PDB file of C-alpha atoms in Angstrom:
ATOM      1  CA  MET A 314    -143.505 -25.540  12.623  1.00 59.00           C
ATOM      2  CA  ARG A 315    -142.975 -23.973   9.207  1.00 62.00           C
ATOM      3  CA  PRO A 316    -145.857 -22.095   7.635  1.00 61.00           C
ATOM      4  CA  THR A 317    -147.202 -23.694   4.512  1.00 52.00           C
ATOM      5  CA  PRO A 318    -146.785 -21.685   1.332  1.00 49.00           C
ATOM      6  CA  PRO A 319    -149.965 -20.068   0.049  1.00 53.00           C
ATOM      7  CA  HIS A 320    -151.933 -22.189  -2.363  1.00 48.00           C
ATOM      8  CA  THR A 321    -151.591 -21.070  -5.969  1.00 58.00           C
ATOM      9  CA  PRO A 322    -154.835 -21.556  -7.868  1.00 68.00           C
ATOM     10  CA  ALA A 323    -154.691 -23.438 -11.120  1.00 89.00           C
ATOM     11  CA  ALA A 324    -154.141 -21.371 -14.249  1.00 91.00           C
ATOM     12  CA  GLU A 325    -157.599 -22.135 -15.623  1.00 93.00           C
ATOM     13  CA  VAL A 326    -159.231 -20.868 -12.414  1.00 93.00           C
ATOM     14  CA  CYS A 327    -157.100 -17.726 -12.528  1.00 95.00           C
ATOM     15  CA  LEU A 328    -158.183 -17.046 -16.110  1.00 96.00           C
ATOM     16  CA  LEU A 329    -161.837 -17.583 -15.233  1.00 96.00           C
ATOM     17  CA  LEU A 330    -161.578 -15.196 -12.298  1.00 97.00           C
ATOM     18  CA  ARG A 331    -159.655 -12.533 -14.228  1.00 98.00           C
ATOM     19  CA  SER A 332    -162.046 -12.749 -17.186  1.00 98.00           C
ATOM     20  CA  HIS A 333    -165.062 -12.521 -14.922  1.00 98.00           C
ATOM     21  CA  ALA A 334    -163.599  -9.592 -12.996  1.00 98.00           C
ATOM     22  CA  GLU A 335    -162.787  -7.717 -16.196  1.00 98.00           C
ATOM     23  CA  ALA A 336    -166.209  -8.339 -17.748  1.00 98.00           C
ATOM     24  CA  ARG A 337    -167.964  -7.285 -14.569  1.00 98.00           C
ATOM     25  CA  TRP A 338    -165.848  -4.130 -14.232  1.00 98.00           C
ATOM     26  CA  LEU A 339    -166.420  -3.183 -17.860  1.00 98.00           C
ATOM     27  CA  GLY A 340    -170.159  -3.669 -17.489  1.00 97.00           C
ATOM     28  CA  HIS A 341    -170.509  -1.843 -14.186  1.00 98.00           C
ATOM     29  CA  GLU A 342    -167.929   0.940 -14.470  1.00 97.00           C
ATOM     30  CA  LEU A 343    -167.115   1.683 -18.103  1.00 98.00           C
ATOM     31  CA  VAL A 344    -170.337   0.957 -19.996  1.00 97.00           C
ATOM     32  CA  PRO A 345    -172.615   3.290 -17.991  1.00 96.00           C
ATOM     33  CA  VAL A 346    -170.219   6.210 -18.444  1.00 95.00           C
ATOM     34  CA  LEU A 347    -169.809   5.367 -22.104  1.00 95.00           C
ATOM     35  CA  ARG A 348    -173.580   5.269 -22.664  1.00 94.00           C
ATOM     36  CA  ASP A 349    -174.068   8.604 -20.900  1.00 92.00           C
ATOM     37  CA  LEU A 350    -171.316  10.213 -22.937  1.00 91.00           C
ATOM     38  CA  GLU A 351    -172.636   8.845 -26.217  1.00 89.00           C
ATOM     39  CA  ARG A 352    -176.083  10.208 -25.390  1.00 88.00           C
ATOM     40  CA  SER A 353    -174.653  13.545 -24.211  1.00 83.00           C
ATOM     41  CA  SER A 354    -172.395  13.769 -27.230  1.00 72.00           C
ATOM     42  CA  LEU A 355    -175.354  13.516 -29.578  1.00 66.00           C
ATOM     43  CA  GLU A 356    -177.282  16.116 -27.609  1.00 68.00           C
ATOM     44  CA  CYS A 357    -174.311  18.502 -27.432  1.00 63.00           C
ATOM     45  CA  ASP A 358    -173.585  18.157 -31.134  1.00 54.00           C
ATOM     46  CA  ALA A 359    -177.105  19.398 -31.755  1.00 52.00           C
ATOM     47  CA  SER A 360    -176.855  22.257 -29.246  1.00 54.00           C
ATOM     48  CA  GLY A 361    -173.205  23.197 -29.809  1.00 53.00           C
ATOM     49  CA  ALA A 362    -172.223  22.741 -26.117  1.00 57.00           C
ATOM     50  CA  ARG A 363    -169.416  20.258 -26.785  1.00 60.00           C
ATOM     51  CA  GLU A 364    -166.967  21.967 -24.359  1.00 63.00           C
ATOM     52  CA  GLU A 365    -169.157  20.946 -21.399  1.00 65.00           C
ATOM     53  CA  LEU A 366    -168.204  17.340 -22.038  1.00 75.00           C
ATOM     54  CA  GLY A 367    -164.515  17.947 -21.297  1.00 82.00           C
ATOM     55  CA  ALA A 368    -164.522  16.668 -17.716  1.00 86.00           C
ATOM     56  CA  ALA A 369    -166.645  13.662 -18.607  1.00 88.00           C
ATOM     57  CA  LEU A 370    -164.320  12.775 -21.475  1.00 91.00           C
ATOM     58  CA  ALA A 371    -161.307  13.092 -19.167  1.00 91.00           C
ATOM     59  CA  TYR A 372    -162.991  10.687 -16.748  1.00 94.00           C
ATOM     60  CA  LEU A 373    -163.653   8.270 -19.609  1.00 95.00           C
ATOM     61  CA  GLU A 374    -159.985   8.460 -20.541  1.00 96.00           C
ATOM     62  CA  VAL A 375    -158.968   7.525 -16.977  1.00 97.00           C
ATOM     63  CA  LEU A 376    -161.455   4.650 -16.968  1.00 97.00           C
ATOM     64  CA  TRP A 377    -160.074   3.486 -20.304  1.00 97.00           C
ATOM     65  CA  LEU A 378    -156.529   3.470 -18.920  1.00 97.00           C
ATOM     66  CA  ASP A 379    -157.783   1.315 -16.057  1.00 98.00           C
ATOM     67  CA  ALA A 380    -159.577  -0.964 -18.533  1.00 98.00           C
ATOM     68  CA  ARG A 381    -156.356  -1.423 -20.491  1.00 97.00           C
ATOM     69  CA  LEU A 382    -154.511  -2.388 -17.310  1.00 98.00           C
ATOM     70  CA  ARG A 383    -157.202  -4.942 -16.485  1.00 98.00           C
ATOM     71  CA  ALA A 384    -156.992  -6.274 -20.034  1.00 98.00           C
ATOM     72  CA  ARG A 385    -153.238  -6.781 -19.693  1.00 98.00           C
ATOM     73  CA  LYS A 386    -153.770  -8.740 -16.474  1.00 97.00           C
ATOM     74  CA  THR A 387    -156.404 -10.921 -18.131  1.00 98.00           C
ATOM     75  CA  GLU A 388    -154.123 -11.530 -21.100  1.00 98.00           C
ATOM     76  CA  ALA A 389    -151.312 -12.479 -18.703  1.00 97.00           C
ATOM     77  CA  ALA A 390    -153.635 -15.037 -17.093  1.00 96.00           C
ATOM     78  CA  ARG A 391    -154.404 -16.447 -20.547  1.00 96.00           C
ATOM     79  CA  LEU A 392    -150.703 -16.697 -21.319  1.00 96.00           C
ATOM     80  CA  GLU A 393    -150.157 -18.478 -18.013  1.00 93.00           C
ATOM     81  CA  LEU A 394    -152.851 -20.999 -18.922  1.00 93.00           C
ATOM     82  CA  ASP A 395    -151.352 -21.532 -22.361  1.00 91.00           C
ATOM     83  CA  THR A 396    -147.927 -22.239 -20.849  1.00 90.00           C
ATOM     84  CA  SER A 397    -149.121 -24.209 -17.815  1.00 82.00           C
ATOM     85  CA  THR A 398    -148.625 -27.884 -17.165  1.00 69.00           C
ATOM     86  CA  PRO A 399    -150.777 -30.313 -19.148  1.00 72.00           C
ATOM     87  CA  ASP A 400    -152.373 -31.847 -16.024  1.00 77.00           C
ATOM     88  CA  ALA A 401    -155.139 -29.225 -16.018  1.00 76.00           C
ATOM     89  CA  ASP A 402    -158.786 -30.185 -16.397  1.00 83.00           C
ATOM     90  CA  PRO A 403    -159.501 -29.974 -20.158  1.00 87.00           C
ATOM     91  CA  ALA A 404    -163.188 -29.111 -19.682  1.00 90.00           C
ATOM     92  CA  LEU A 405    -162.383 -26.281 -17.283  1.00 90.00           C
ATOM     93  CA  CYS A 406    -159.600 -25.034 -19.553  1.00 92.00           C
ATOM     94  CA  GLY A 407    -162.041 -24.960 -22.456  1.00 93.00           C
ATOM     95  CA  ARG A 408    -164.563 -22.959 -20.441  1.00 95.00           C
ATOM     96  CA  ALA A 409    -161.885 -20.526 -19.312  1.00 95.00           C
ATOM     97  CA  ARG A 410    -160.689 -19.993 -22.880  1.00 96.00           C
ATOM     98  CA  ARG A 411    -164.231 -19.469 -24.200  1.00 97.00           C
ATOM     99  CA  TYR A 412    -165.013 -16.965 -21.461  1.00 98.00           C
ATOM    100  CA  HIS A 413    -161.767 -15.175 -22.227  1.00 98.00           C
ATOM    101  CA  VAL A 414    -162.691 -14.944 -25.923  1.00 98.00           C
ATOM    102  CA  ALA A 415    -166.086 -13.482 -25.005  1.00 98.00           C
ATOM    103  CA  VAL A 416    -164.456 -10.867 -22.768  1.00 98.00           C
ATOM    104  CA  ARG A 417    -161.921 -10.033 -25.456  1.00 98.00           C
ATOM    105  CA  ARG A 418    -164.740  -9.465 -27.957  1.00 98.00           C
ATOM    106  CA  LEU A 419    -166.560  -7.237 -25.473  1.00 98.00           C
ATOM    107  CA  ARG A 420    -163.348  -5.306 -24.908  1.00 98.00           C
ATOM    108  CA  GLU A 421    -162.829  -4.813 -28.650  1.00 97.00           C
ATOM    109  CA  ARG A 422    -166.388  -3.563 -29.199  1.00 98.00           C
ATOM    110  CA  LEU A 423    -166.028  -1.132 -26.315  1.00 98.00           C
ATOM    111  CA  ALA A 424    -162.657   0.028 -27.627  1.00 97.00           C
ATOM    112  CA  VAL A 425    -164.255   1.198 -30.863  1.00 96.00           C
ATOM    113  CA  ARG A 426    -166.900   3.156 -28.946  1.00 95.00           C
ATOM    114  CA  VAL A 427    -164.384   4.694 -26.539  1.00 96.00           C
ATOM    115  CA  GLU A 428    -161.989   5.725 -29.288  1.00 94.00           C
ATOM    116  CA  ARG A 429    -164.863   7.260 -31.242  1.00 92.00           C
ATOM    117  CA  LEU A 430    -165.545   9.566 -28.291  1.00 91.00           C
ATOM    118  CA  LEU A 431    -161.957  10.287 -27.279  1.00 91.00           C
ATOM    119  CA  ASP A 432    -160.705  10.934 -30.800  1.00 86.00           C
ATOM    120  CA  PRO A 433    -163.573  11.354 -33.267  1.00 72.00           C
ATOM    121  CA  GLY A 434    -161.192  11.695 -36.235  1.00 70.00           C
ATOM    122  CA  ALA A 435    -159.203   8.550 -35.443  1.00 56.00           C
ATOM    123  CA  ASP A 436    -159.211   5.402 -37.508  1.00 50.00           C
ATOM    124  CA  PRO A 437    -161.378   2.867 -35.576  1.00 50.00           C
ATOM    125  CA  ARG A 438    -158.955   0.052 -36.417  1.00 47.00           C
ATOM    126  CA  TRP A 439    -156.503   1.609 -33.930  1.00 43.00           C
ATOM    127  CA  ALA A 440    -159.064   1.057 -31.183  1.00 44.00           C
ATOM    128  CA  ARG A 441    -158.501  -2.690 -31.357  1.00 44.00           C
ATOM    129  CA  ARG A 442    -155.014  -2.287 -29.926  1.00 42.00           C
ATOM    130  CA  ILE A 443    -155.677  -2.754 -26.234  1.00 42.00           C
ATOM    131  CA  ALA A 444    -152.298  -3.439 -24.685  1.00 39.00           C
TER     132      ALA A 444
END
């Protein structure tokens, strides 16, 4: 008896799952660190102890690299949905696309905040380039 090939989920389900995973990761991993650093950055600017933030900023940079990788995977899932067969459920496709747009907006807002901390002199428009 031949083993059956693994079931491939529909593209709209993949996009929903990727979008949800990215949004959840951003909210649980990146945002708390970002908030702490923004708060610490303001306090250190007042006290002049900016060099103490070096390790925390390096950690934020690593998290941001991970966030960019997750963003690329989510965008690949969106591309797969856009190029998938037309037999997909239109309502589910619409939900997946709307969720993806919401996650993309979250990602863009966070990008501005991250870039402000990692490179305070940078132009914030560069922060919108995720991939």
